[in-house]
Amino acid sequence: MNMGKSWIYIAMATIIILMMFLLTIFFIEINSIIALGNRVENSLIGAGWAGFGELDLERLSERIEGIDDAATREIYLDKVRAERIVREYIRENLKLDEDYIPKEDSYITNKSNPVIIDEIRVFNPDELPVAASNGTLITRTTIQITAQIPMDIKGVGFLYAKKTVFVDIDSFI
């Protein structure tokens, strides 16, 4: 009779140890996913900052008031040039090739699938206020970047993780 109970205890202990092991792997994987997401987000924000260098000088020359007052400090960006620069910096920051596939020295672990850039939008003052594609209210000169990052997740497999960042004029003034 005691032998039967011993096997039950051993089986339960084995199951508990196995569950703890799997939970540990799960938490390590979640931690690496969050770290990768934060790193990608910072790279996208850096690319957005680079886009703010592409001023629409013609539109800015029409402005009468300066940038000292918070209500009038809006700037205008050249949308075409800003988007081109943002794409260029995304490729540089994430270390992607011409097809947006991560290079060997990229910190993105999935090297066989491309990063997908869903959207790069430049919002200038004459278009504001406006709701971005995800519903966020835009009230300042802003560059919105939405990208999907390829990831391999243990136990789940391959999937794309979507990241959206907003870089606005308040980042600089």
mmCIF file of C-alpha atoms in Angstrom:
data_model
loop_
_atom_site.group_PDB
_atom_site.id
_atom_site.type_symbol
_atom_site.label_atom_id
_atom_site.label_comp_id
_atom_site.label_asym_id
_atom_site.label_seq_id
_atom_site.Cartn_x
_atom_site.Cartn_y
_atom_site.Cartn_z
ATOM 1 C CA MET A 1 0.000 0.000 0.000
ATOM 2 C CA ASN A 2 2.833 2.438 0.806
ATOM 3 C CA MET A 3 4.551 1.532 -2.451
ATOM 4 C CA GLY A 4 1.506 2.726 -4.457
ATOM 5 C CA LYS A 5 1.453 6.080 -2.670
ATOM 6 C CA SER A 6 5.188 6.515 -3.227
ATOM 7 C CA TRP A 7 4.751 6.195 -6.985
ATOM 8 C CA ILE A 8 1.965 8.771 -6.915
ATOM 9 C CA TYR A 9 4.187 11.206 -5.009
ATOM 10 C CA ILE A 10 7.066 10.589 -7.394
ATOM 11 C CA ALA A 11 4.782 11.110 -10.404
ATOM 12 C CA MET A 12 3.361 14.330 -8.952
ATOM 13 C CA ALA A 13 6.821 15.639 -8.081
ATOM 14 C CA THR A 14 8.024 14.812 -11.602
ATOM 15 C CA ILE A 15 5.073 16.664 -13.129
ATOM 16 C CA ILE A 16 5.653 19.693 -10.894
ATOM 17 C CA ILE A 17 9.375 19.773 -11.730
ATOM 18 C CA LEU A 18 8.595 19.456 -15.452
ATOM 19 C CA MET A 19 6.053 22.281 -15.232
ATOM 20 C CA MET A 20 8.559 24.496 -13.405
ATOM 21 C CA PHE A 21 11.165 23.749 -16.076
ATOM 22 C CA LEU A 22 8.737 24.638 -18.883
ATOM 23 C CA LEU A 23 7.663 27.826 -17.089
ATOM 24 C CA THR A 24 11.308 28.839 -16.726
ATOM 25 C CA ILE A 25 11.855 28.366 -20.464
ATOM 26 C CA PHE A 26 8.659 30.336 -21.138
ATOM 27 C CA PHE A 27 9.765 33.258 -18.926
ATOM 28 C CA ILE A 28 13.221 33.335 -20.513
ATOM 29 C CA GLU A 29 11.613 33.400 -23.971
ATOM 30 C CA ILE A 30 9.189 36.179 -22.972
ATOM 31 C CA ASN A 31 12.103 38.195 -21.589
ATOM 32 C CA SER A 32 14.044 37.880 -24.854
ATOM 33 C CA ILE A 33 10.947 38.855 -26.884
ATOM 34 C CA ILE A 34 10.416 41.968 -24.757
ATOM 35 C CA ALA A 35 14.105 42.901 -25.021
ATOM 36 C CA LEU A 36 14.036 42.487 -28.819
ATOM 37 C CA GLY A 37 10.842 44.541 -29.023
ATOM 38 C CA ASN A 38 12.377 47.369 -26.989
ATOM 39 C CA ARG A 39 15.522 47.352 -29.096
ATOM 40 C CA VAL A 40 13.515 47.463 -32.337
ATOM 41 C CA GLU A 41 11.347 50.259 -30.944
ATOM 42 C CA ASN A 42 14.445 52.325 -30.106
ATOM 43 C CA SER A 43 15.815 51.730 -33.611
ATOM 44 C CA LEU A 44 12.537 52.874 -35.171
ATOM 45 C CA ILE A 45 12.479 55.992 -32.986
ATOM 46 C CA GLY A 46 16.032 56.787 -34.103
ATOM 47 C CA ALA A 47 14.943 56.432 -37.728
ATOM 48 C CA GLY A 48 12.036 58.783 -37.037
ATOM 49 C CA TRP A 49 14.397 61.357 -35.548
ATOM 50 C CA ALA A 50 16.479 61.220 -38.718
ATOM 51 C CA GLY A 51 13.348 62.051 -40.722
ATOM 52 C CA PHE A 52 12.957 65.301 -38.807
ATOM 53 C CA GLY A 53 16.058 66.619 -40.552
ATOM 54 C CA GLU A 54 14.107 66.816 -43.810
ATOM 55 C CA LEU A 55 12.457 70.204 -43.362
ATOM 56 C CA ASP A 56 10.149 71.730 -45.946
ATOM 57 C CA LEU A 57 12.033 75.024 -46.150
ATOM 58 C CA GLU A 58 9.565 76.573 -48.579
ATOM 59 C CA ARG A 59 6.667 76.028 -46.169
ATOM 60 C CA LEU A 60 8.747 77.196 -43.214
ATOM 61 C CA SER A 61 9.711 80.431 -45.000
ATOM 62 C CA GLU A 62 6.014 81.346 -45.185
ATOM 63 C CA ARG A 63 5.713 81.226 -41.406
ATOM 64 C CA ILE A 64 5.651 84.582 -39.626
ATOM 65 C CA GLU A 65 6.027 83.522 -36.002
ATOM 66 C CA GLY A 66 9.099 81.807 -34.572
ATOM 67 C CA ILE A 67 9.475 78.600 -32.619
ATOM 68 C CA ASP A 68 9.826 80.205 -29.178
ATOM 69 C CA ASP A 69 6.125 79.891 -28.386
ATOM 70 C CA ALA A 70 4.840 76.337 -27.898
ATOM 71 C CA ALA A 71 1.667 77.168 -29.819
ATOM 72 C CA THR A 72 3.564 78.271 -32.944
ATOM 73 C CA ARG A 73 6.678 76.107 -32.958
ATOM 74 C CA GLU A 74 5.390 73.586 -35.449
ATOM 75 C CA ILE A 75 7.645 72.684 -38.321
ATOM 76 C CA TYR A 76 6.844 71.300 -41.746
ATOM 77 C CA LEU A 77 8.630 68.255 -43.119
ATOM 78 C CA ASP A 78 9.184 67.331 -46.744
ATOM 79 C CA LYS A 79 7.123 64.133 -46.721
ATOM 80 C CA VAL A 80 8.877 62.370 -49.606
ATOM 81 C CA ARG A 81 12.409 63.063 -48.367
ATOM 82 C CA ALA A 82 11.501 62.332 -44.741
ATOM 83 C CA GLU A 83 10.004 58.939 -45.648
ATOM 84 C CA ARG A 84 13.044 58.059 -47.771
ATOM 85 C CA ILE A 85 15.427 58.946 -44.927
ATOM 86 C CA VAL A 86 13.335 57.027 -42.377
ATOM 87 C CA ARG A 87 13.416 53.904 -44.584
ATOM 88 C CA GLU A 88 17.166 54.291 -45.033
ATOM 89 C CA TYR A 89 17.726 54.598 -41.289
ATOM 90 C CA ILE A 90 15.446 51.647 -40.527
ATOM 91 C CA ARG A 91 17.606 49.516 -42.822
ATOM 92 C CA GLU A 92 20.785 50.841 -41.177
ATOM 93 C CA ASN A 93 19.573 50.616 -37.570
ATOM 94 C CA LEU A 94 18.126 47.118 -37.926
ATOM 95 C CA LYS A 95 20.968 45.994 -40.237
ATOM 96 C CA LEU A 96 18.737 44.914 -43.119
ATOM 97 C CA ASP A 97 19.642 44.238 -46.746
ATOM 98 C CA GLU A 98 17.884 45.857 -49.736
ATOM 99 C CA ASP A 99 14.968 43.420 -49.373
ATOM 100 C CA TYR A 100 14.659 44.215 -45.648
ATOM 101 C CA ILE A 101 15.939 40.763 -44.645
ATOM 102 C CA PRO A 102 18.137 40.902 -41.514
ATOM 103 C CA LYS A 103 21.856 40.570 -42.255
ATOM 104 C CA GLU A 104 24.091 38.226 -40.277
ATOM 105 C CA ASP A 105 25.169 41.033 -37.901
ATOM 106 C CA SER A 106 21.565 42.093 -37.178
ATOM 107 C CA TYR A 107 20.257 41.560 -33.663
ATOM 108 C CA ILE A 108 16.976 40.297 -35.167
ATOM 109 C CA THR A 109 17.274 36.543 -34.711
ATOM 110 C CA ASN A 110 15.084 35.426 -37.633
ATOM 111 C CA LYS A 111 17.339 35.983 -40.648
ATOM 112 C CA SER A 112 15.181 34.287 -43.295
ATOM 113 C CA ASN A 113 12.079 36.507 -43.313
ATOM 114 C CA PRO A 114 11.938 40.224 -44.133
ATOM 115 C CA VAL A 115 10.988 43.063 -41.835
ATOM 116 C CA ILE A 116 7.717 44.439 -43.185
ATOM 117 C CA ILE A 117 7.234 48.200 -43.078
ATOM 118 C CA ASP A 118 3.475 48.652 -42.992
ATOM 119 C CA GLU A 119 3.420 52.403 -42.787
ATOM 120 C CA ILE A 120 5.547 55.520 -42.588
ATOM 121 C CA ARG A 121 3.373 58.622 -42.341
ATOM 122 C CA VAL A 122 4.393 62.217 -41.912
ATOM 123 C CA PHE A 123 1.797 64.461 -40.293
ATOM 124 C CA ASN A 124 2.365 68.183 -40.905
ATOM 125 C CA PRO A 125 0.566 70.989 -38.988
ATOM 126 C CA ASP A 126 -1.904 71.755 -41.785
ATOM 127 C CA GLU A 127 -3.330 68.195 -41.465
ATOM 128 C CA LEU A 128 -3.828 68.279 -37.704
ATOM 129 C CA PRO A 129 -5.529 67.190 -35.575
ATOM 130 C CA VAL A 130 -5.968 63.768 -37.135
ATOM 131 C CA ALA A 131 -6.307 60.182 -35.947
ATOM 132 C CA ALA A 132 -3.492 57.834 -36.956
ATOM 133 C CA SER A 133 -4.308 54.420 -38.427
ATOM 134 C CA ASN A 134 -4.325 52.870 -34.940
ATOM 135 C CA GLY A 135 -6.625 55.562 -33.526
ATOM 136 C CA THR A 136 -3.973 57.665 -31.767
ATOM 137 C CA LEU A 137 -4.811 61.373 -31.925
ATOM 138 C CA ILE A 138 -1.989 63.333 -33.583
ATOM 139 C CA THR A 139 -1.784 67.016 -32.613
ATOM 140 C CA ARG A 140 1.867 67.888 -33.417
ATOM 141 C CA THR A 141 4.217 67.430 -36.367
ATOM 142 C CA THR A 142 4.774 63.672 -36.172
ATOM 143 C CA ILE A 143 6.302 60.755 -38.040
ATOM 144 C CA GLN A 144 4.467 57.460 -37.501
ATOM 145 C CA ILE A 145 6.312 54.219 -38.230
ATOM 146 C CA THR A 146 4.616 50.819 -38.173
ATOM 147 C CA ALA A 147 6.726 47.736 -38.866
ATOM 148 C CA GLN A 148 6.437 43.982 -38.401
ATOM 149 C CA ILE A 149 9.465 42.116 -37.081
ATOM 150 C CA PRO A 150 9.993 38.400 -37.842
ATOM 151 C CA MET A 151 10.397 36.288 -34.704
ATOM 152 C CA ASP A 152 10.919 32.641 -33.867
ATOM 153 C CA ILE A 153 9.239 31.804 -30.570
ATOM 154 C CA LYS A 154 9.948 28.494 -28.855
ATOM 155 C CA GLY A 155 6.806 26.412 -28.591
ATOM 156 C CA VAL A 156 4.870 28.670 -30.971
ATOM 157 C CA GLY A 157 7.012 28.886 -34.088
ATOM 158 C CA PHE A 158 7.395 31.763 -36.516
ATOM 159 C CA LEU A 159 5.314 34.920 -36.333
ATOM 160 C CA TYR A 160 5.503 38.646 -36.987
ATOM 161 C CA ALA A 161 5.429 41.098 -34.068
ATOM 162 C CA LYS A 162 3.970 44.492 -34.944
ATOM 163 C CA LYS A 163 5.603 47.664 -33.585
ATOM 164 C CA THR A 164 4.242 51.193 -33.970
ATOM 165 C CA VAL A 165 6.142 54.283 -32.825
ATOM 166 C CA PHE A 166 5.331 57.980 -32.979
ATOM 167 C CA VAL A 167 8.103 60.570 -33.094
ATOM 168 C CA ASP A 168 6.920 64.147 -32.701
ATOM 169 C CA ILE A 169 8.380 67.642 -32.587
ATOM 170 C CA ASP A 170 8.381 67.661 -28.773
ATOM 171 C CA SER A 171 11.262 65.173 -28.929
ATOM 172 C CA PHE A 172 13.523 67.959 -30.164
ATOM 173 C CA ILE A 173 12.435 71.189 -28.509
#
